[in-house]
Short mmCIF file of C-alpha atoms in Angstrom, two decimals:
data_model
loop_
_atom_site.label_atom_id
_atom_site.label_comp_id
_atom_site.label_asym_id
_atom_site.label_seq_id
_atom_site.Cartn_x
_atom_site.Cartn_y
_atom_site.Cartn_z
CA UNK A 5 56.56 130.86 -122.73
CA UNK A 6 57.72 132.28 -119.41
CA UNK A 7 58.79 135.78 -118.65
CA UNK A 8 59.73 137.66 -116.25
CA UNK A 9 59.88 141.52 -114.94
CA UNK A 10 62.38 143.37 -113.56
CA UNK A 11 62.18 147.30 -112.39
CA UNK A 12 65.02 148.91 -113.71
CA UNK A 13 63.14 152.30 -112.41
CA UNK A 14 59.86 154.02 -112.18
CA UNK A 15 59.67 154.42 -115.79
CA UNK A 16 61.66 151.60 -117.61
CA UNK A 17 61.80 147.74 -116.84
CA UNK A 18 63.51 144.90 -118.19
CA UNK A 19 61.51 141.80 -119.58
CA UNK A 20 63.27 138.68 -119.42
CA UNK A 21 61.50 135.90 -121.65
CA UNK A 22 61.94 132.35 -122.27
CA UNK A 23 60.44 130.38 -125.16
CA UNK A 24 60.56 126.81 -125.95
CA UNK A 25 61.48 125.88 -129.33
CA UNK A 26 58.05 124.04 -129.95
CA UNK A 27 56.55 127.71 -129.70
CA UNK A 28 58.52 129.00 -133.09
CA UNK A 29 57.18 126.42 -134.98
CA UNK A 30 54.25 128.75 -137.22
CA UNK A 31 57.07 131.45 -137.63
CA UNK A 32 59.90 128.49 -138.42
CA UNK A 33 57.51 127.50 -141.32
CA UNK A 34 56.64 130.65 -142.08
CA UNK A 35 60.18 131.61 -142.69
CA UNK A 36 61.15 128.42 -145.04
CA UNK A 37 57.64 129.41 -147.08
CA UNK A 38 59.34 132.87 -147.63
CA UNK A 39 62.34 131.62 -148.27
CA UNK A 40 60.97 129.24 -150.85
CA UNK A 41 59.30 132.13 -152.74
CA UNK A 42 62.99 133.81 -152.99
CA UNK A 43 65.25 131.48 -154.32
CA UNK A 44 65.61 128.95 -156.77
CA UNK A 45 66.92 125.71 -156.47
CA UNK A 46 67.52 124.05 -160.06
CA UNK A 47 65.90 120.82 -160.13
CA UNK A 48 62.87 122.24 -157.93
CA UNK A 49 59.58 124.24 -158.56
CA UNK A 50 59.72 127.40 -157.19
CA UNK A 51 57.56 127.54 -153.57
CA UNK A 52 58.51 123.34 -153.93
CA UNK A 53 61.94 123.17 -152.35
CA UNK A 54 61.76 120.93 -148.87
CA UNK A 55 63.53 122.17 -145.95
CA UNK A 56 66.36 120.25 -145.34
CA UNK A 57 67.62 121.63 -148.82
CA UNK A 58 67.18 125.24 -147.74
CA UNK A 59 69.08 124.12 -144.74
CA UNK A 60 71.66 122.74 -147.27
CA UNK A 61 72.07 125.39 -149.83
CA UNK A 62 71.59 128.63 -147.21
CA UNK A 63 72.01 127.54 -143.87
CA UNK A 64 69.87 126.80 -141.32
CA UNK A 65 70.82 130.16 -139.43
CA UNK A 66 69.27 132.31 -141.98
CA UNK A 67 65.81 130.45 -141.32
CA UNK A 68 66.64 130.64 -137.59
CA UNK A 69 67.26 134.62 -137.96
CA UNK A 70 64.00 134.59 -140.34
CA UNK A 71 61.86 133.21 -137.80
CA UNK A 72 63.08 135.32 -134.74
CA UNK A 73 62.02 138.28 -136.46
CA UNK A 74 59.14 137.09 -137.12
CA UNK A 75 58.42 135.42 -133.67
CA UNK A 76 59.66 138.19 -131.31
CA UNK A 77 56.80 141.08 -131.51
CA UNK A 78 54.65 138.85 -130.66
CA UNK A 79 55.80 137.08 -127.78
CA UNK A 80 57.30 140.41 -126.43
CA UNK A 81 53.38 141.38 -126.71
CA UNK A 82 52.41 138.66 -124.52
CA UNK A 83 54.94 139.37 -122.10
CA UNK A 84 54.01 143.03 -122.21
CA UNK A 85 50.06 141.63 -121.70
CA UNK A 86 50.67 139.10 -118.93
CA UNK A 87 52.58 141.87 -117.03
CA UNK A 88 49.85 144.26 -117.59
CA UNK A 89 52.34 146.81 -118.66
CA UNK A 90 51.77 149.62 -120.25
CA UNK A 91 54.71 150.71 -122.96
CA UNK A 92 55.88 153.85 -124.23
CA UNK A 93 57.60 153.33 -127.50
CA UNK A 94 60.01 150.87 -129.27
CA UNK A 95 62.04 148.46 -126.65
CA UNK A 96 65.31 147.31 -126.75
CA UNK A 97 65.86 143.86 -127.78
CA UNK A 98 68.59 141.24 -127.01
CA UNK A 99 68.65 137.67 -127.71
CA UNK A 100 70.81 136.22 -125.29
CA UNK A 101 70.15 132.60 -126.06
CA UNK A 102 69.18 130.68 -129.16
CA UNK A 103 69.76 126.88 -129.28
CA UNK A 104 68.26 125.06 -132.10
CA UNK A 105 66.00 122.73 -131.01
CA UNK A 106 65.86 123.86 -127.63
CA UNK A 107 64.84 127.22 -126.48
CA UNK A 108 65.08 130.96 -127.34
CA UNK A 109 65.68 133.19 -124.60
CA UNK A 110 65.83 137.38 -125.10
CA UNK A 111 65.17 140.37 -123.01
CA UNK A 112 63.14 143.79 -123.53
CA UNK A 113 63.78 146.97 -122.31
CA UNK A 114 61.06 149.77 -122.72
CA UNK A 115 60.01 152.57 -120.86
CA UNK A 116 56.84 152.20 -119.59
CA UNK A 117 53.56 154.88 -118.04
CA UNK A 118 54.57 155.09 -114.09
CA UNK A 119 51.87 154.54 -111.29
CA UNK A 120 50.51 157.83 -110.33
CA UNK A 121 49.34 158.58 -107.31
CA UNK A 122 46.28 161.23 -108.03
CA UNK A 123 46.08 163.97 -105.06
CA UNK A 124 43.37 165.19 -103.58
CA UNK A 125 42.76 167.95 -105.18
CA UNK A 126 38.94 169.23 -103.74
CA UNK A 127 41.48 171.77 -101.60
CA UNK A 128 42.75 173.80 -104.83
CA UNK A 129 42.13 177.48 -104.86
CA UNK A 130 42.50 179.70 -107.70
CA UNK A 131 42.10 183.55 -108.31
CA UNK A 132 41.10 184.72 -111.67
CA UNK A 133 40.17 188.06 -113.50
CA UNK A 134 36.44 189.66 -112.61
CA UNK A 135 34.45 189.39 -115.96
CA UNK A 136 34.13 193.54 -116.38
CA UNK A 137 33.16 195.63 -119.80
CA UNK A 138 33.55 199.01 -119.20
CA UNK A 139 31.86 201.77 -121.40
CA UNK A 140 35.42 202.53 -122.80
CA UNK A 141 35.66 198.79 -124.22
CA UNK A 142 32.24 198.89 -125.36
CA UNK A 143 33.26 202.47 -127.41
CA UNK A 144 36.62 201.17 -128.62
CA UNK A 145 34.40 197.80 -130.00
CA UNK A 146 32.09 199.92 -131.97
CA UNK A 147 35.10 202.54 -132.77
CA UNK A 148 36.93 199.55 -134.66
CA UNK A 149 34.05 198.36 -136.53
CA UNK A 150 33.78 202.36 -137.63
CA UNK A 151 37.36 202.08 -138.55
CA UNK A 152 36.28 198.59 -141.06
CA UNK A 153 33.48 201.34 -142.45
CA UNK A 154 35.56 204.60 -143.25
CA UNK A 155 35.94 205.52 -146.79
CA UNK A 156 38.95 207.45 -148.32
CA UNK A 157 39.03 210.71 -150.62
CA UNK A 158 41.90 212.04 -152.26
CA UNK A 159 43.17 215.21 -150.72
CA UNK A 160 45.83 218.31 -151.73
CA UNK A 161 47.34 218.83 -148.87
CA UNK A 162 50.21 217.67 -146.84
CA UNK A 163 50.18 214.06 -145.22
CA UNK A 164 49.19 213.78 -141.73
CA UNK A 165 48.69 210.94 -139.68
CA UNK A 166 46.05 208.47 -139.99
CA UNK A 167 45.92 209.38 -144.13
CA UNK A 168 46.58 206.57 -146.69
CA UNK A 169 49.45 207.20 -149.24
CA UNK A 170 49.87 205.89 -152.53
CA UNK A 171 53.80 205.89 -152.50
CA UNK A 172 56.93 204.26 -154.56
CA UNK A 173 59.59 202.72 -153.05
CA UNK A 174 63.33 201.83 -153.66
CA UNK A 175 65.72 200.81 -151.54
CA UNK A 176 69.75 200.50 -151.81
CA UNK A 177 72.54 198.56 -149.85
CA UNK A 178 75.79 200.21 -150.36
CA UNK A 179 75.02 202.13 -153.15
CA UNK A 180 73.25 199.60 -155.08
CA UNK A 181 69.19 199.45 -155.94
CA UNK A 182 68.27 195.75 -154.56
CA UNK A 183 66.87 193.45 -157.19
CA UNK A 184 63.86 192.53 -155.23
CA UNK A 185 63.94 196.71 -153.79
CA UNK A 186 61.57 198.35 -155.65
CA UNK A 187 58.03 198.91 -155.06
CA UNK A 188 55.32 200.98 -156.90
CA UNK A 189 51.57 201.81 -156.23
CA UNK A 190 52.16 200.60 -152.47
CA UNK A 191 49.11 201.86 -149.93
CA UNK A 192 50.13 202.76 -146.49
CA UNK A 193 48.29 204.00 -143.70
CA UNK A 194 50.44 206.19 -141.86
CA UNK A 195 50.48 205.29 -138.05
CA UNK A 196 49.81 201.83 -138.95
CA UNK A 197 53.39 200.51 -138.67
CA UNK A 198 53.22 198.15 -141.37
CA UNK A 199 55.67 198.94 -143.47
CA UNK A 200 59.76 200.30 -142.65
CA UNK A 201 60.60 201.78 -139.45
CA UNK A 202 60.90 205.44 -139.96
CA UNK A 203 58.73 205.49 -142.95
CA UNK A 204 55.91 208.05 -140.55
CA UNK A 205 58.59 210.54 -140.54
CA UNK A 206 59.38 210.12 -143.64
CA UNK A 207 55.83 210.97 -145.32
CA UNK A 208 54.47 212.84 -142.86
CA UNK A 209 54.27 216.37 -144.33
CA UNK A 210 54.61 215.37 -148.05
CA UNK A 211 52.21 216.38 -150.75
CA UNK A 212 51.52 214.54 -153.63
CA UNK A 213 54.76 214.30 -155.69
CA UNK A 214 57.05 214.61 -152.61
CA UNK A 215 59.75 212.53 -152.28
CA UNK A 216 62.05 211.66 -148.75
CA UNK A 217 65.23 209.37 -148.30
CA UNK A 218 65.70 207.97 -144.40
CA UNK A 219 67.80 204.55 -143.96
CA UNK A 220 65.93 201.46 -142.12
CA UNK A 221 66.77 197.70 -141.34
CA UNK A 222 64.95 195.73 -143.93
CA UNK A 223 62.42 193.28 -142.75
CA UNK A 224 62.70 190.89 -145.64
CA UNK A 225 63.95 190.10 -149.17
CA UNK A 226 67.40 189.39 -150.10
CA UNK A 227 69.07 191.62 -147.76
CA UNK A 228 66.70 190.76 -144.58
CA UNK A 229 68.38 192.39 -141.96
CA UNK A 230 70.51 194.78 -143.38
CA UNK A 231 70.62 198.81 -143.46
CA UNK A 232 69.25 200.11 -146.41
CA UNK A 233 68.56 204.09 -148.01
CA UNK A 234 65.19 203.97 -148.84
CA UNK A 235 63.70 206.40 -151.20
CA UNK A 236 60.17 206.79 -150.53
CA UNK A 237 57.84 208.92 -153.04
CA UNK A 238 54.58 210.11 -152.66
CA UNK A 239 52.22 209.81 -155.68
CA UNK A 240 49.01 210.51 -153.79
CA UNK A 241 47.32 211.32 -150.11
CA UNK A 242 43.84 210.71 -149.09
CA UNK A 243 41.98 211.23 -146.05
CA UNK A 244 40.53 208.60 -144.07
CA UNK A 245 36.20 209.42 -143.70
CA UNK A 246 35.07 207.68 -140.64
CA UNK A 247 30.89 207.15 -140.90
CA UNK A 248 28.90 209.40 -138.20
CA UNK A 249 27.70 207.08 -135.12
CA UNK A 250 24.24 207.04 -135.65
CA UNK A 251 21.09 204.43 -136.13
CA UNK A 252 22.26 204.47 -140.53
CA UNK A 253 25.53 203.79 -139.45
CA UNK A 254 24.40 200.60 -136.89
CA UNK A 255 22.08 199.68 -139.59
CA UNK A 256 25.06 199.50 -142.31
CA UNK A 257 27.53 197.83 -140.10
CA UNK A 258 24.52 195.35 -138.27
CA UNK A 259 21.51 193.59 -138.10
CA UNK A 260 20.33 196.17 -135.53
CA UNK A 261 18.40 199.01 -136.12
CA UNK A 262 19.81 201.78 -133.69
CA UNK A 263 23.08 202.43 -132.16
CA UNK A 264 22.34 201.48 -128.34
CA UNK A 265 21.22 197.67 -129.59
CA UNK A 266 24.44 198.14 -131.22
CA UNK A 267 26.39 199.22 -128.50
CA UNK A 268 24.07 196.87 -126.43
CA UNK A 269 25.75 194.13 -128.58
CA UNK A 270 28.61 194.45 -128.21
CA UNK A 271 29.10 194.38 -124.34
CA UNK A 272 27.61 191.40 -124.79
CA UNK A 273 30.11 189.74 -127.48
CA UNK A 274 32.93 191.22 -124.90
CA UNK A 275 31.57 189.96 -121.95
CA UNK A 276 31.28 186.36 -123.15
CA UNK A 277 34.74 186.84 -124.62
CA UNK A 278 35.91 187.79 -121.01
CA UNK A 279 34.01 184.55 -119.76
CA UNK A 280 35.61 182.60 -122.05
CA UNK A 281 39.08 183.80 -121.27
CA UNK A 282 38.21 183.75 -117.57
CA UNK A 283 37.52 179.95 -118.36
CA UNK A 284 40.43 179.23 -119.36
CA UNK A 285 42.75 181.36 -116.93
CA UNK A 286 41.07 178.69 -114.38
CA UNK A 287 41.84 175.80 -116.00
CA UNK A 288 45.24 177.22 -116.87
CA UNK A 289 45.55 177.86 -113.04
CA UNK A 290 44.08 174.85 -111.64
CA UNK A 291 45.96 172.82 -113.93
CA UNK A 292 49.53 174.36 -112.44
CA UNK A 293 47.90 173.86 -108.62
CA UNK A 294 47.60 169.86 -109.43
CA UNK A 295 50.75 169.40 -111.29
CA UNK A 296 52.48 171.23 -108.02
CA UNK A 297 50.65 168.39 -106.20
CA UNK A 298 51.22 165.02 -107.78
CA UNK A 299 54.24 163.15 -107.69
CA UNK A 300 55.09 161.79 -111.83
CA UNK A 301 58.79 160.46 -112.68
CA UNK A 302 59.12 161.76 -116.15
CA UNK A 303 60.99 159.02 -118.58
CA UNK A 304 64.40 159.92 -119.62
CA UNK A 305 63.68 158.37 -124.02
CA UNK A 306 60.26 160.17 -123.74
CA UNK A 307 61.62 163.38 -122.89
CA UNK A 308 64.70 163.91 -124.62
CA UNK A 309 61.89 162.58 -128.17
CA UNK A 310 59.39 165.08 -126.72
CA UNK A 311 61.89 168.25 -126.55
CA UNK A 312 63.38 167.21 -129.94
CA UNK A 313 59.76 166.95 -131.54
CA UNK A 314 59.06 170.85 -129.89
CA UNK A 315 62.53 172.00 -131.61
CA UNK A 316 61.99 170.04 -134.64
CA UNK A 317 57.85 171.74 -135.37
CA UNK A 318 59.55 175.45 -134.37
CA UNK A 319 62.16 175.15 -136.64
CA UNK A 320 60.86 173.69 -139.80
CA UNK A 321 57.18 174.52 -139.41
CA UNK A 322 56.40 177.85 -137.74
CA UNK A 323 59.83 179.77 -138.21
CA UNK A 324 59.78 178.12 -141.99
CA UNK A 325 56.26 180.23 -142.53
CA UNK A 326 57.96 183.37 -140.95
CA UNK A 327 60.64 182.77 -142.89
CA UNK A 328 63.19 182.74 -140.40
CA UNK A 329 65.98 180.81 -138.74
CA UNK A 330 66.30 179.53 -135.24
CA UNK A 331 69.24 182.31 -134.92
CA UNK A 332 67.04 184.82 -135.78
CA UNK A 333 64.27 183.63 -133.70
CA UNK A 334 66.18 183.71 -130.58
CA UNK A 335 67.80 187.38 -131.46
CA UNK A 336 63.61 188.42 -131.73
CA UNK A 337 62.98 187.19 -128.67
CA UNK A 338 66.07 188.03 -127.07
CA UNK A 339 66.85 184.85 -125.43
CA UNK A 340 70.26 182.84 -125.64
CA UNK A 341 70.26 179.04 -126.84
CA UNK A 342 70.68 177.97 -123.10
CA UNK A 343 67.57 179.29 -122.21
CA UNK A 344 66.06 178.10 -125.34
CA UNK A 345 66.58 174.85 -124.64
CA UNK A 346 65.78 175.07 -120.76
CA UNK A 347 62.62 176.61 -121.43
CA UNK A 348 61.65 174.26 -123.83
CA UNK A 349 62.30 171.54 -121.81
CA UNK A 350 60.48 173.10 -118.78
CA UNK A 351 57.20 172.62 -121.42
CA UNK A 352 57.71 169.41 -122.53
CA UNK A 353 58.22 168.44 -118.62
CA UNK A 354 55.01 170.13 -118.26
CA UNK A 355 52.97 168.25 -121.01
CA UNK A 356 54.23 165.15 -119.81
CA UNK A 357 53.19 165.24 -117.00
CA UNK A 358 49.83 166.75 -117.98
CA UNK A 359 49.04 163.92 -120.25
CA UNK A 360 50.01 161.39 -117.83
CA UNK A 361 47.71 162.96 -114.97
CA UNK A 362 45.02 163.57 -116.80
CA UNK A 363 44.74 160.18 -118.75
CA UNK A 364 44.90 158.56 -115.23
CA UNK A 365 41.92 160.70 -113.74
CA UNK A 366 40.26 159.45 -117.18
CA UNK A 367 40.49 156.03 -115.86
CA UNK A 368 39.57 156.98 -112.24
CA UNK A 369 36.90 158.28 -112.78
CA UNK A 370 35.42 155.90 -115.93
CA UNK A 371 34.94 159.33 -118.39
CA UNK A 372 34.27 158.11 -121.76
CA UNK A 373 33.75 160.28 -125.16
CA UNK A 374 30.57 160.41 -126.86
CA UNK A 375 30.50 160.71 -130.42
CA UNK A 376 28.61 163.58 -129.76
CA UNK A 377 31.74 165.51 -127.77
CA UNK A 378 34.34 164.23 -130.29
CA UNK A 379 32.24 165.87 -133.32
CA UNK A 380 32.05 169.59 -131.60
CA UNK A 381 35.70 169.36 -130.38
CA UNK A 382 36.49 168.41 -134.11
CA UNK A 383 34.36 171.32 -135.24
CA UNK A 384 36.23 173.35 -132.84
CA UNK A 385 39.80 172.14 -133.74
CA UNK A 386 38.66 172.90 -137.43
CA UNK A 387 37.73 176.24 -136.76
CA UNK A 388 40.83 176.97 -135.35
CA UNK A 389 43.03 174.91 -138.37
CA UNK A 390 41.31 176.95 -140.75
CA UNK A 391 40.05 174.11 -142.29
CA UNK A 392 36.18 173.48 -142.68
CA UNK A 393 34.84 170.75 -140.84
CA UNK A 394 35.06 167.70 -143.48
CA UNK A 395 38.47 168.64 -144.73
CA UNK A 396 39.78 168.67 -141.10
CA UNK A 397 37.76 165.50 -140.84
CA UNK A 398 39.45 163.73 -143.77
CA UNK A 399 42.93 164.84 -142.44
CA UNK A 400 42.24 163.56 -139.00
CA UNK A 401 41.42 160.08 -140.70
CA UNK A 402 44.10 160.01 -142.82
CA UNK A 403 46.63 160.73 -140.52
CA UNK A 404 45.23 158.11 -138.27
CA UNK A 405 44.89 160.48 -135.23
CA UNK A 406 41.37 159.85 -134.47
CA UNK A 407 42.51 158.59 -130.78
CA UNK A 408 44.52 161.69 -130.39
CA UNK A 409 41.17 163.67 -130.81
CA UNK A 410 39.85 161.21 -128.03
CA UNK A 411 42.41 161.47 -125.47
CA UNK A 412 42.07 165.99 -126.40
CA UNK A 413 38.60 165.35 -125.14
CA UNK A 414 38.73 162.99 -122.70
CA UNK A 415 41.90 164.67 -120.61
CA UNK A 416 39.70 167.88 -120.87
CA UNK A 417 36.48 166.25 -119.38
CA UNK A 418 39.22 164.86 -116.87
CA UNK A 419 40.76 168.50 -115.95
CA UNK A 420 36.91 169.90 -116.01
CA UNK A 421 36.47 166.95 -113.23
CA UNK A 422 38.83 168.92 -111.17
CA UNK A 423 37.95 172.28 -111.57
CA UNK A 424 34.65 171.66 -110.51
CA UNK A 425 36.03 170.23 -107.22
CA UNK A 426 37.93 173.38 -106.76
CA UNK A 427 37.33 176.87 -105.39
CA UNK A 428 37.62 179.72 -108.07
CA UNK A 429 37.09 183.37 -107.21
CA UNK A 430 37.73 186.18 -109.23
CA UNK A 431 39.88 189.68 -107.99
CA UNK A 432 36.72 191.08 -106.63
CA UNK A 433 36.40 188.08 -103.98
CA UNK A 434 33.47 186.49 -105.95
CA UNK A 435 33.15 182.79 -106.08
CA UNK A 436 32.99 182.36 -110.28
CA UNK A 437 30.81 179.82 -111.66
CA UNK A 438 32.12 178.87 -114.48
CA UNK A 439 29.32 178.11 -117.44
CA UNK A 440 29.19 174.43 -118.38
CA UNK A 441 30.12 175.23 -122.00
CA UNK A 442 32.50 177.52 -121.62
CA UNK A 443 34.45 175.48 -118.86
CA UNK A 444 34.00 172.47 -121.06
CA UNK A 445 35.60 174.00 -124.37
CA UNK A 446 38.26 175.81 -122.24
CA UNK A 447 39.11 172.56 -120.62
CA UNK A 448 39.91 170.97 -123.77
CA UNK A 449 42.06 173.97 -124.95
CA UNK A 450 44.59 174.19 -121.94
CA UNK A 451 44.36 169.97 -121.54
CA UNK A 452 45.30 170.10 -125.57
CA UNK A 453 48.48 172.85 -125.02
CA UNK A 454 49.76 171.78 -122.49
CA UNK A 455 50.50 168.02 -122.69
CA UNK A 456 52.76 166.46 -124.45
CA UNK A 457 52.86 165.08 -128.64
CA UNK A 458 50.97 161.84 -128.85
CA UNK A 459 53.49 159.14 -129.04
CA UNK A 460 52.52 155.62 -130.13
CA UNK A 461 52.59 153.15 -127.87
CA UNK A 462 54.18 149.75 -128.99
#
């Protein structure tokens, strides 16, 4: 076999391949032993019938065609090898000579990883948040685990904010109660804006057995989106008992015994949060810097697949669990389908060329994944699915995407490479050193987001 490359452009090439007949000669009898288990030939035994009466009764073309198909992955595979090639997705196949006998001739087009150029990227600076807990964030901490604690008590008075309400509801479009519009024995808290806009006003100053009518866009149901008249009755108002801050209270919400190791606590949880977050606003940051520095030709196929995979997930997996449209989507968010699409192609540019970068620092710089590393990002990545570890696990199997969980880890030991090399102070002018762990698991988070969907390789 012979074959050839040509560079069509940084990112596709055409393969140009020439095979002598002698080298189709497994797949040639490979294709008259399927044949033979096919057909029947009356005077034969089936799997029995010599060649020259397959060539007879169905033409010697449809073995021909038969062992093409047969023949051409794999010698586009060693053309691919010998050029040391690297292919993203399915190529385009033409046969553009077949002589019996002779020779078969065909070319390949496929888009292939271009030749990156890393930068040097020890000169990237990056600003980040300071890592500060105020006393106010350490109060509002300890003021919403208070809120988990508070008890209710029914009350006769008017409803005031903050109160829970027993109420019915019923709810009419022109005129008419809505199948799907009535509600009874519904708890609100008032303030918390969970329910119908205007419903505060609405119950706010209503005893027990009061009853209000205000008009609202429904949220969901048959008539999502619609003005309704909403009836709301009050069958009962209770008041909201927040426990005293004391040393019983830390010792009924905690493991601690008095309210300062409570309150000591919590700083801490928030300041690792902050850390954390910190983290990851430098490798978010750092990330942009390099992108802005190398030079990566983005392939036209890959692309266009990667921004119709992003529509594709938004519209029939997260907006089908909201339960809404694209339409809708776009009226939330208040963005036109122009800048939809532009947007969305500005991220799959972005993960593109993430992946691409990072995978070639990977082989730079030799970084390999420990099983070690792959079982805490899966833990992580579990977490995070809601799954427990061994379901997540099983899934990851299953779906075959065991090397996607590599590359996660590997690009974000890759990215942690260069935020090492780079200079990160916070908005205080300190230089931040960022923990090992925390840089680590960060790393993998942004590397993860930002690149693009795995795509097989052929």
């Amino acid at each position: 076999m012979k074959s050839a490359v040509e560079t069509l452009n940084p990112t596709r090439v055409r393969l140009t391949v020439e095979v002598p007949f002698e080298e189709l000669k497994d797949s040639l009898d490979a294709a008259y032993k399927k044949i033979n288990q096919q057909v029947t030939v009356k005077g034969f035994r089936k799997g029995k019938i010599p060649a020259r009466v397959i060539d007879q009764r169905f033409g010697r073309g449809a073995v021909l065609e038969e062992a093409v198909n047969d023949a051409l992955p794999k010698f586009y595979t060693e053309a691919i090898n010998e050029a040391e090639l690297n292919p993203l997705g399915q190529p385009e196949v033409d046969i553009t000579e077949l002589k019996d006998g002779e020779t078969l001739n065909f070319t390949a087009e496929v888009d292939i990883r271009p030749t990156i150029e890393i930068p040097d990227y020890s000169g990237i600076e990056v600003t980040v948040d300071a890592v500060e807990v105020s006393d106010e964030d350490v109060e509002k901490s300890v003021e919403q685990l208070r809120e988990r604690f508070a008890s209710t008590s029914p009350v006769e008075r008017a409803a005031e904010d903050g109160d829970v309400v027993t109420i019915d509801l019923q709810a009419k479009v022109d005129g008419e109660v809505l199948e799907d519009g009535v509600a009874e024995g519904v708890s609100y808290t008032i303030g918390s804006g969970e329910l119908l806009e205007g419903i505060d006003e609405a119950v706010k100053g209503l005893e027990a057995g009061g009853e209000a009518t205000f008009t609202s866009e429904l949220k969901g149901g048959s008539a999502e989106g619609k003005e309704a008249e909403v009836t709301v009755k009050v069958t009962q108002v209770a008041a909201r008992e927040l426990p005293a801050l004391d040393d019983d209270f830390a010792q009924l919400a905690s493991e601690f015994d008095t309210l300062d190791e409570l309150k000591a606590d919590s700083r801490k949880r928030l300041e690792n949060m902050k850390q954390y977050d910190q983290a990851t606003q430098a490798q978010e940051r750092v990330l942009d810097e390099l992108l802005k520095l190398a030079e990566v030709p983005i392939p036209e196929k890959l692309l266009a697949d990667e921004i119709q995979t992003r529509k594709h997930n938004l519209e029939h997996h997260q907006l089908g669990q909201m339960g809404i449209d694209l339409a809708k989507y776009l009226e939330i968010q208040g963005k036109t389908e122009e800048e939809f699409t532009a947007e969305t192609e500005e991220q799959a540019v972005k993960g593109i060329k993430t992946q691409f970068i990072l995978d070639e620092l990977v082989n730079k710089e030799k970084l390999n994944v420990n099983q070690e590393e792959l079982t805490e990002h899966l833990m992580r990545r579990a977490q995070s699915s809601g799954m427990s570890p061994d379901q997540f696990a099983q899934a990851v199997v299953e779906g075959g995407q065991v090397p996607m969980l590599v590359g996660e880890v590997a690009r974000g030991k890759a990215l942690a490479v260069v935020v090492e090399a780079a200079k990160v102070t916070d908005t205080n002018g300190e230089v931040v050193d960022l923990e090992d762990d925390a840089e680590d698991e960060a790393a993998e988070a942004v590397a993860a987001e930002a690149e693009a969907e795995e795509k097989t390789e052929a």
